[in-house]
Short mmCIF file of C-alpha atoms and ligand atoms in Angstrom, two decimals:
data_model
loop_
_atom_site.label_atom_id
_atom_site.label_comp_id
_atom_site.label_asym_id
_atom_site.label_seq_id
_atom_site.Cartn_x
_atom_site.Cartn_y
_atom_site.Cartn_z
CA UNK A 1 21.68 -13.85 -10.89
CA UNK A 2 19.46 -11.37 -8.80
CA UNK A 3 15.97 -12.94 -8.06
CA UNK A 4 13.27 -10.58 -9.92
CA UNK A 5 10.25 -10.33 -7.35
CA UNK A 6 7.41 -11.41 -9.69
CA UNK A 7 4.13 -8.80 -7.80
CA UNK A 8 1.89 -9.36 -10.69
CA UNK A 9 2.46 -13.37 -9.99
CA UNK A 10 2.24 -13.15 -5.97
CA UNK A 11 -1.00 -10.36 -6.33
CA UNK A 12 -2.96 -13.15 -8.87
CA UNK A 13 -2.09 -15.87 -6.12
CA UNK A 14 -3.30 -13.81 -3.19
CA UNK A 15 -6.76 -12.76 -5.17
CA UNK A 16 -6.96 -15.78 -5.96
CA UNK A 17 -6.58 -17.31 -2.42
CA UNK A 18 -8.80 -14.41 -1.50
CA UNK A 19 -11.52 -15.46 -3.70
CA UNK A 20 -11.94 -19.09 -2.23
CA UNK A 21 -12.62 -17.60 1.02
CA UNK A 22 -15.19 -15.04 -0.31
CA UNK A 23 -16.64 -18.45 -2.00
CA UNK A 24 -16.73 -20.26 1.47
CA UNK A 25 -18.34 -16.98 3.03
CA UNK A 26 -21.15 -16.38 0.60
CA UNK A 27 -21.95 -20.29 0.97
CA UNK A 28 -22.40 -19.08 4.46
CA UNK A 29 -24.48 -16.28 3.82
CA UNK A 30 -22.16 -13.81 4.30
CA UNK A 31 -21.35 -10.97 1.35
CA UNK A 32 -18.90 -8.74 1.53
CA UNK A 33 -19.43 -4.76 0.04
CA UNK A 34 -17.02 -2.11 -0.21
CA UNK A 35 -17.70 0.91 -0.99
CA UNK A 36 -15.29 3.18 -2.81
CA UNK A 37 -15.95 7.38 -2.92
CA UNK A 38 -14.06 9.39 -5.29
CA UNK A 39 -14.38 12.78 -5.22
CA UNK A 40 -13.06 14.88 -8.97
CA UNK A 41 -12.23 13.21 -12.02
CA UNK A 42 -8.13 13.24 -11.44
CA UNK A 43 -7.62 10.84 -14.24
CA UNK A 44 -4.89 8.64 -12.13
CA UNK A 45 -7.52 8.37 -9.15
CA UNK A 46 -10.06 7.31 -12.04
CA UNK A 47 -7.63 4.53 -12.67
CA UNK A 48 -7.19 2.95 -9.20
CA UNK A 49 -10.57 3.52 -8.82
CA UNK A 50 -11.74 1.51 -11.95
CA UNK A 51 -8.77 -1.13 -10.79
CA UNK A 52 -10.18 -1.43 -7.06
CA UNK A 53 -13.51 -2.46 -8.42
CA UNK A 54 -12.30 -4.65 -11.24
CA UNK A 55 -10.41 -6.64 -8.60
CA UNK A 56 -13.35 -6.18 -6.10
CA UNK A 57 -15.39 -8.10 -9.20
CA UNK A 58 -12.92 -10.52 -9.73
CA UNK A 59 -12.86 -11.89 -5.90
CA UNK A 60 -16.51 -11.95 -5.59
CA UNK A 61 -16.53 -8.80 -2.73
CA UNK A 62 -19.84 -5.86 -3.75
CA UNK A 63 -18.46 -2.79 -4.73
CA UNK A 64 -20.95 0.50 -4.13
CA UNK A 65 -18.98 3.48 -6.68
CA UNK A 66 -19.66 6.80 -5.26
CA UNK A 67 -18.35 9.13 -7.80
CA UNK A 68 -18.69 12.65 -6.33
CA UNK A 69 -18.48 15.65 -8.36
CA UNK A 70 -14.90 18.05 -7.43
CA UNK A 71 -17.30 20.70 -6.00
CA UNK A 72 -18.65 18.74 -2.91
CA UNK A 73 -18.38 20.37 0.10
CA UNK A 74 -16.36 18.72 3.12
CA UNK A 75 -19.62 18.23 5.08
CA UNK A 76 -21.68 16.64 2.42
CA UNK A 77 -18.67 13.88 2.20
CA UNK A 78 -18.76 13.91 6.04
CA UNK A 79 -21.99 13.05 6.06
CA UNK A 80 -21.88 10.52 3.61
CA UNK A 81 -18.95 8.72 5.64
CA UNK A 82 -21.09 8.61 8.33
CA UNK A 83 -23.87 7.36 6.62
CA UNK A 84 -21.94 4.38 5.51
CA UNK A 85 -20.66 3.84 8.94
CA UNK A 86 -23.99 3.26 10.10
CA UNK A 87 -25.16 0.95 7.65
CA UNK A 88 -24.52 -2.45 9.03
CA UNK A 89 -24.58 -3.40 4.95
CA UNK A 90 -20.82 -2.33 4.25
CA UNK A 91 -17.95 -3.57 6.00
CA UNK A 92 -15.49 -1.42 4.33
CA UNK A 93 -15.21 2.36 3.52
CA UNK A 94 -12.23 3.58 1.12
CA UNK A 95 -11.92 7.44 -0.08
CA UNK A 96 -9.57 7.81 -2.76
CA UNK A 97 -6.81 10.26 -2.24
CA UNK A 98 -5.98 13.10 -2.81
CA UNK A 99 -9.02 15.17 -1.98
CA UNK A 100 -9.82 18.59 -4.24
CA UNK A 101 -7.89 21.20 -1.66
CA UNK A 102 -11.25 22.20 -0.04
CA UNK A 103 -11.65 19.38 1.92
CA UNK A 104 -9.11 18.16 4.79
CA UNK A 105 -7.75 14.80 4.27
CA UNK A 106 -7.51 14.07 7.95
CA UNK A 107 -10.86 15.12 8.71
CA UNK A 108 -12.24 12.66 6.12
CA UNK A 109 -9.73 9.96 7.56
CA UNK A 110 -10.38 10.48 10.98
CA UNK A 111 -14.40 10.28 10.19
CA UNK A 112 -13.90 6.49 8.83
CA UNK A 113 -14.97 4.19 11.59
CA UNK A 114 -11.35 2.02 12.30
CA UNK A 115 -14.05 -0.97 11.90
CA UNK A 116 -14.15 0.16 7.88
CA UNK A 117 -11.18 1.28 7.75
CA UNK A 118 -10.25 -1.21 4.88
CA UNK A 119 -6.76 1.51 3.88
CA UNK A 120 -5.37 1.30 7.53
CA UNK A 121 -5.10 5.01 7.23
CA UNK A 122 -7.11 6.34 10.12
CA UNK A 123 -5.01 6.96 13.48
CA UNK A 124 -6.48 4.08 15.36
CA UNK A 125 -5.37 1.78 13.36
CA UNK A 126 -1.68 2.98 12.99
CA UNK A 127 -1.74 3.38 16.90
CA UNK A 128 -2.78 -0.57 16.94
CA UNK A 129 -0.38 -0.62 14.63
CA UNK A 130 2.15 0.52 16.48
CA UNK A 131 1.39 -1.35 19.72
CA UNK A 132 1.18 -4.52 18.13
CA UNK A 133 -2.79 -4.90 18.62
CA UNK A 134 -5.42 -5.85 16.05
CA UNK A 135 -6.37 -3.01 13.24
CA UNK A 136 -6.27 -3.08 9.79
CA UNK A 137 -3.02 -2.52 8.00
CA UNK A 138 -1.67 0.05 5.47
CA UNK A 139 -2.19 -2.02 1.72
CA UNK A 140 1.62 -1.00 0.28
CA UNK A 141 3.38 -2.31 3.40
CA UNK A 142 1.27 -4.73 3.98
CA UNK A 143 1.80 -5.85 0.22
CA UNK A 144 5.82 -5.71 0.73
CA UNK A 145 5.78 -7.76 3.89
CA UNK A 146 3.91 -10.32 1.84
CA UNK A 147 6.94 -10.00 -1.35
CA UNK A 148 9.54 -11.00 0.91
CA UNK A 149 7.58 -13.76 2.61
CA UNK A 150 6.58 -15.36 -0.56
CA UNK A 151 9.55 -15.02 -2.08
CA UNK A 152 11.27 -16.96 0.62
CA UNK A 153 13.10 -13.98 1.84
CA UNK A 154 13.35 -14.15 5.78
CA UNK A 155 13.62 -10.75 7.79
CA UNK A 156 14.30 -12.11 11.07
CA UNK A 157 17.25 -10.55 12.94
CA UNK A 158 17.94 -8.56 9.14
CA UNK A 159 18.90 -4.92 8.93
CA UNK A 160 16.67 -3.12 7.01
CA UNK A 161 16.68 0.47 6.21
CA UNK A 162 13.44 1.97 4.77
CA UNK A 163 14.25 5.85 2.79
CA UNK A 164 11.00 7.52 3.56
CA UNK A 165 8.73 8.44 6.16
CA UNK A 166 4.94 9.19 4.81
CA UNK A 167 2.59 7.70 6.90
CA UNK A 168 1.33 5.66 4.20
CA UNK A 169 4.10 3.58 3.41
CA UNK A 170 7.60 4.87 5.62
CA UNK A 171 6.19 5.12 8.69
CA UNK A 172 4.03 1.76 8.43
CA UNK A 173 6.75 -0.04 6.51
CA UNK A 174 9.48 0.28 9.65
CA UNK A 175 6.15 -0.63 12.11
CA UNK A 176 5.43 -4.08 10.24
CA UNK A 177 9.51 -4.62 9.83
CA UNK A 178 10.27 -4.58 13.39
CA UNK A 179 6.71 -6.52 13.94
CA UNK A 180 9.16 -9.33 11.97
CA UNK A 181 12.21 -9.03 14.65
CA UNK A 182 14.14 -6.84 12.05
CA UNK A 183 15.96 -3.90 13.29
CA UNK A 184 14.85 -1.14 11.18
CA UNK A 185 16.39 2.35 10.41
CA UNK A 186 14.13 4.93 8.58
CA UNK A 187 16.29 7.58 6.52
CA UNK A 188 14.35 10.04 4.85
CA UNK A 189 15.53 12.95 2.30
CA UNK A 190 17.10 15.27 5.08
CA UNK A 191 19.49 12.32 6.40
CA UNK A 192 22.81 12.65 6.67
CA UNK A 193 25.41 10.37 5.25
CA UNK A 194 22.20 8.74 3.62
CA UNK A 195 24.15 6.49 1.32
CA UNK A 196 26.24 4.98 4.18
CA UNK A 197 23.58 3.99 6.13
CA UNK A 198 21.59 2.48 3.04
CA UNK A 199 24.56 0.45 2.30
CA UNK A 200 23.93 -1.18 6.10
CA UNK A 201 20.40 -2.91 4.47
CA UNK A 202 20.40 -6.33 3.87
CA UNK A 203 16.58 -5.36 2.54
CA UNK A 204 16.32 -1.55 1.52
CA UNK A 205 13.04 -0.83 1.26
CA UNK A 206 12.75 2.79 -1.29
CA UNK A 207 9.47 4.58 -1.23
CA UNK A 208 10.99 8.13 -1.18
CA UNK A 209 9.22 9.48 -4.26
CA UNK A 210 12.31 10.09 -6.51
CA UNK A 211 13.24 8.48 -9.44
CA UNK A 212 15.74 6.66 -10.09
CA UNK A 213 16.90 8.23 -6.94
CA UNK A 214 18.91 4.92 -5.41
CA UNK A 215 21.93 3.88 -7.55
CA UNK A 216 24.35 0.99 -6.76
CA UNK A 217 26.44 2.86 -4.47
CA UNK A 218 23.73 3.03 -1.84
CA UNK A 219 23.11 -0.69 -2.18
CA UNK A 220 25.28 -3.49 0.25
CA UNK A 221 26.34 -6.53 -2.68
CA UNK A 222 23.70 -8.81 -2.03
CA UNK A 223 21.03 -6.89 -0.69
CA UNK A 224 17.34 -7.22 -0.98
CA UNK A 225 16.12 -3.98 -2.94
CA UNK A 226 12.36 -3.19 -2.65
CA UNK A 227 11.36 -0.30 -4.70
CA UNK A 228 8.09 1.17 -3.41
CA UNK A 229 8.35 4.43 -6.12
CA UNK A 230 6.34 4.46 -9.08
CA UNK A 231 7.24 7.53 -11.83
CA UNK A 232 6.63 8.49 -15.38
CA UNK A 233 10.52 9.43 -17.32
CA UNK A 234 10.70 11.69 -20.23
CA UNK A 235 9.36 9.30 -22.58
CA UNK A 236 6.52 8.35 -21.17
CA UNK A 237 8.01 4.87 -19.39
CA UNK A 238 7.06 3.72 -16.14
CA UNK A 239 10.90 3.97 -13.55
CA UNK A 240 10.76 3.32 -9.71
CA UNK A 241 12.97 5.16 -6.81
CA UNK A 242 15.61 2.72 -8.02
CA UNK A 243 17.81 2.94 -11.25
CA UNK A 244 17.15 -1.03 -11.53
CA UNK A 245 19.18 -1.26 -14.57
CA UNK A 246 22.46 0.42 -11.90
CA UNK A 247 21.80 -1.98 -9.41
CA UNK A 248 20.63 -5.04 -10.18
CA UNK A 249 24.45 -6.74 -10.29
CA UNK A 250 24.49 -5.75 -6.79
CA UNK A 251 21.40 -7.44 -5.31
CA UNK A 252 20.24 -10.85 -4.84
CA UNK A 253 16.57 -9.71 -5.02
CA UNK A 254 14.88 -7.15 -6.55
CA UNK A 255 11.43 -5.75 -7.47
CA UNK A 256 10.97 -4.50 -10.92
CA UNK A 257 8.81 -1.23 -11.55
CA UNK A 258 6.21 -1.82 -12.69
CA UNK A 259 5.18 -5.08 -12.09
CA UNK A 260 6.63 -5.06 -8.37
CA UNK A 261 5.05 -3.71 -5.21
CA UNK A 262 2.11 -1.61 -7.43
CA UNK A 263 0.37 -4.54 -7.89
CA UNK A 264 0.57 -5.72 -3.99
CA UNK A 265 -1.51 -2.53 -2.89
CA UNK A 266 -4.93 -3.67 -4.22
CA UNK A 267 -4.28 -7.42 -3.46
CA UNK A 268 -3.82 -6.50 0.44
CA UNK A 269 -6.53 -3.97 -0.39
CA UNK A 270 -9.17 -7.04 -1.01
CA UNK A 271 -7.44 -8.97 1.70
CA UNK A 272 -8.28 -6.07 4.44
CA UNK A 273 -11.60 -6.47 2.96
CA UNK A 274 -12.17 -10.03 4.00
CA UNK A 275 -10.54 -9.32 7.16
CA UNK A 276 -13.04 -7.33 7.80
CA UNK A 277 -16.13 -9.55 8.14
CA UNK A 278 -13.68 -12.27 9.90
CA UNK A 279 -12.70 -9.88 12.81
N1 GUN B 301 -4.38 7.26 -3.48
C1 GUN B 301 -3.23 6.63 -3.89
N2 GUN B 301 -3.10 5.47 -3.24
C2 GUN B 301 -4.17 5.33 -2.41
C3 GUN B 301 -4.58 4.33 -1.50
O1 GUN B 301 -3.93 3.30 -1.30
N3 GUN B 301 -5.75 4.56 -0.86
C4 GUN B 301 -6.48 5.69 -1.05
N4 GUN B 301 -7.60 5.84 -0.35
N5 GUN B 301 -6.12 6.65 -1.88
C5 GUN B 301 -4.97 6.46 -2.57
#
């Protein structure tokens, strides 16, 4: 029987984990604030908005909701990033993506101070990243890392292959693998002989953005399958990258969409956040 990686269980234990130390800080004076700018009414961004400060709540961190309307320009949310930088009152700075086209993404990014930088998106911290030096981490990886840990999954000396190479969650992913002495391969849509080489992965991590897209002949028998994809099917269900029902004879772990890595992103979201008036 495949283990089912439980992310709704592992996510409560880490906010709740995360909200005993938030406890301990504010005895000691110390508050944490994040502040979260949306820019648009894109109804799924209004979602993990309205999640980030629900779990924000929860732990005891401040949230400040800047809710911007779709016609601000690039420099009046330039200047607002900057304005937060400065103020010595928030430790932690996230802009919900996408932006309306009018405004570049990087720009935005790359105007987050890497001290704020509570999404691990700006290059600074994926160099650190990268070089194995303190930064804040990417939430999704971040969140997978902590999956396999807690479900007693060791990645030591494993082959894992990761389909996918965003630079939220691909690139990232294979950085924090290898940062656990596994010896990563990153396949990505273009590969060739894609299947063979996912059948290599003792843990095949999927965040390729198709669903259903991995079927049981790309999976090793007892593998570790993390699906990373999160879709909508035809009627209206939530599927991953993975047709779970194809392979779940094959593995001897799996996460379930939804209910797997989705909700790992905010939990290492909050944890970034007390990281950042620790480092
Ligand atoms: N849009 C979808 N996921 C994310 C995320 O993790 N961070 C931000 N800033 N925007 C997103």
């Amino acid at each position: 029987m495949a283990l089912i990686i439980d992310g709704k269980k592992i996510s409560s234990e880490i906010k709740d984990e995360l909200k005993v130390k938030v406890a301990e800080l504010n005895d000691k004076g110390i508050q944490i604030t994040l502040a979260v700018i949306q820019v648009g009414n894109d109804p799924a961004s209004s979602v993990y908005v309205g999640n980030k400060k629900k779990a924000c709540e929860y732990i005891g961190i401040k949230s400040l909701a800047y809710e911007l309307s779709q016609d601000t320009t690039q420099e009046e949310l330039v200047a607002l990033v900057e304005k937060l930088n400065e103020d010595s009152s928030v430790n932690g700075i996230l802009v919900q993506l996408p932006l309306p086209s009018h405004i570049n993404e990087d720009t935005i990014i790359q105007t987050i101070s890497p001290l704020k930088d509570v999404d691990g998106f700006h290059p600074q911290s994926v160099g650190a990243l990268s070089i194995g030096q303190k930064g804040f981490v990417s939430c999704t990886p971040a969140g997978v890392i902590q999956l396999l840990k807690r479900s007693g999954i060791s990645i030591q000396g494993k082959e894992c292959v990761i389909i996918g190479r965003s630079n939220i969650v691909g690139k990232p992913m294979a950085l924090l693998m290898l940062r656990e002495n596994a010896t990563v391969t990153i396949c990505h849509s273009r590969t060739n002989n894609l299947k063979e080489i996912a059948k290599r992965a003792d843990i095949l991590i999927v965040a390729i953005g198709k669903p259903l897209f991995v079927t049981k002949d790309f999976v090793k028998e007892g593998a570790v399958v993390i699906d990373v994809g999160i879709h909508r099917n035809e009627n209206n269900k939530l599927c991953g990258d993975v047709d779970y029902v194809d392979v779940l004879d094959h593995v001897s772990a799996i996460t379930p969409v939804p209910g797997g890595v989705g909700p790992m992103t905010i939990a290492m979201l909050m944890s970034n956040c007390v990281e950042s008036v620790l480092s």
